[in-house]
Each structure stands twice: as C-alpha cells, then as structure tokens.
XYZ file of C-alpha atoms in Angstrom:
89
model
C 0.035 -0.064 0.365
C 2.736 2.242 0.788
C 4.874 2.191 -2.199
C 1.576 2.987 -4.921
C -0.332 5.153 -1.278
C 2.241 7.890 -0.790
C 0.041 10.562 1.272
C -1.724 7.609 2.392
C 1.217 5.586 3.886
C 2.210 9.557 4.929
C -0.660 10.805 6.322
C -1.684 7.400 8.522
C 2.693 7.923 9.531
C 1.674 11.149 10.657
C -1.474 11.181 11.749
C -0.882 11.641 15.060
C 1.315 14.885 14.969
C -1.838 16.436 14.019
C -3.134 15.268 16.217
C -0.887 16.656 19.117
C -0.606 19.529 17.031
C -4.440 19.749 17.699
C -4.323 19.738 20.812
C -1.740 22.043 21.292
C -3.853 24.237 18.938
C -6.756 23.811 21.321
C -5.769 24.304 24.605
C -3.907 27.383 23.713
C -7.121 28.412 22.877
C -8.988 27.484 26.036
C -6.396 29.548 27.600
C -6.682 32.484 25.329
C -10.726 32.631 26.250
C -11.266 32.401 22.859
C -12.518 28.002 22.886
C -14.974 26.648 25.435
C -14.028 23.089 25.508
C -17.062 21.225 26.590
C -16.338 17.366 27.352
C -16.633 14.968 29.813
C -15.197 14.739 33.120
C -15.333 11.238 32.919
C -16.084 8.823 30.247
C -18.155 5.255 31.558
C -17.956 4.043 27.978
C -15.667 2.848 25.325
C -16.279 4.170 21.841
C -17.686 0.783 20.354
C -19.979 0.015 23.365
C -23.235 -1.496 22.774
C -25.628 -1.735 24.920
C -28.015 0.012 25.895
C -27.949 0.666 29.660
C -24.350 0.716 29.737
C -24.685 3.941 26.755
C -28.354 5.039 28.935
C -26.024 5.588 32.597
C -22.831 7.522 30.340
C -25.794 10.023 28.607
C -27.765 10.969 31.812
C -24.023 11.527 33.758
C -23.963 13.950 30.430
C -26.883 15.142 30.523
C -26.301 16.334 34.555
C -23.088 18.277 34.285
C -24.438 19.934 31.033
C -26.727 21.324 33.122
C -24.039 21.441 36.257
C -21.531 23.704 33.668
C -24.766 25.955 31.828
C -23.764 28.578 34.582
C -19.698 28.374 32.653
C -21.111 27.596 29.013
C -23.978 31.364 29.493
C -21.167 33.282 30.440
C -18.495 31.842 27.190
C -21.948 32.818 25.700
C -23.468 35.768 26.666
C -20.606 37.090 29.600
C -23.590 36.405 31.433
C -24.123 33.160 33.697
C -27.558 34.318 34.216
C -28.609 34.761 30.639
C -31.075 33.409 29.609
C -32.065 32.524 25.943
C -34.933 29.555 26.636
C -36.362 26.943 29.092
C -33.451 24.786 29.462
C -34.024 20.654 30.992
C-alpha cells in the first residue's frame, strides 16, 4: 500500500503528530478565552460499547454535567452566567 499510495501512507504515519498539534492549538485557544472546550468529566463507556443500559447511563451523566456547567457556558457565550435563551432542562 505504501508504494502505490505514498500520501496516504504518510498521512497514516503522521496522524498522531497532527492530532497532538491540534490538541495543543485547542488548549492554547481555551487558555486565551477564545474557546470553550466541552468534554466529559468521566467517560464510563468505550466508543465501541453497544450496551444500551450503559450508554443510557453515560448519557444521563453527560446531561447532568451539562446542567452543572450551564452557567459557565452562558458566561462564555453571553457574558453572563444568568443569561437565558429559553428553557433548558
């Protein structure tokens, strides 16, 4: 595959470098206040998990986290943690 597709080979071999560089860029943007990075506090399931009970529990955890962090999101988006744009539950 490498001989007939050198660009693909290079892309696969250097993927980790581009991925890490992008994470670094996003972290710099977050520190500068240009980005609000939303990510789970804890990820209880793998990306290949098909167990609907475990996936539902992970969803509920994410929803609860989102509600906890909503004031921070509002502060970033609207400049006020008490700004409202509709009913969020």
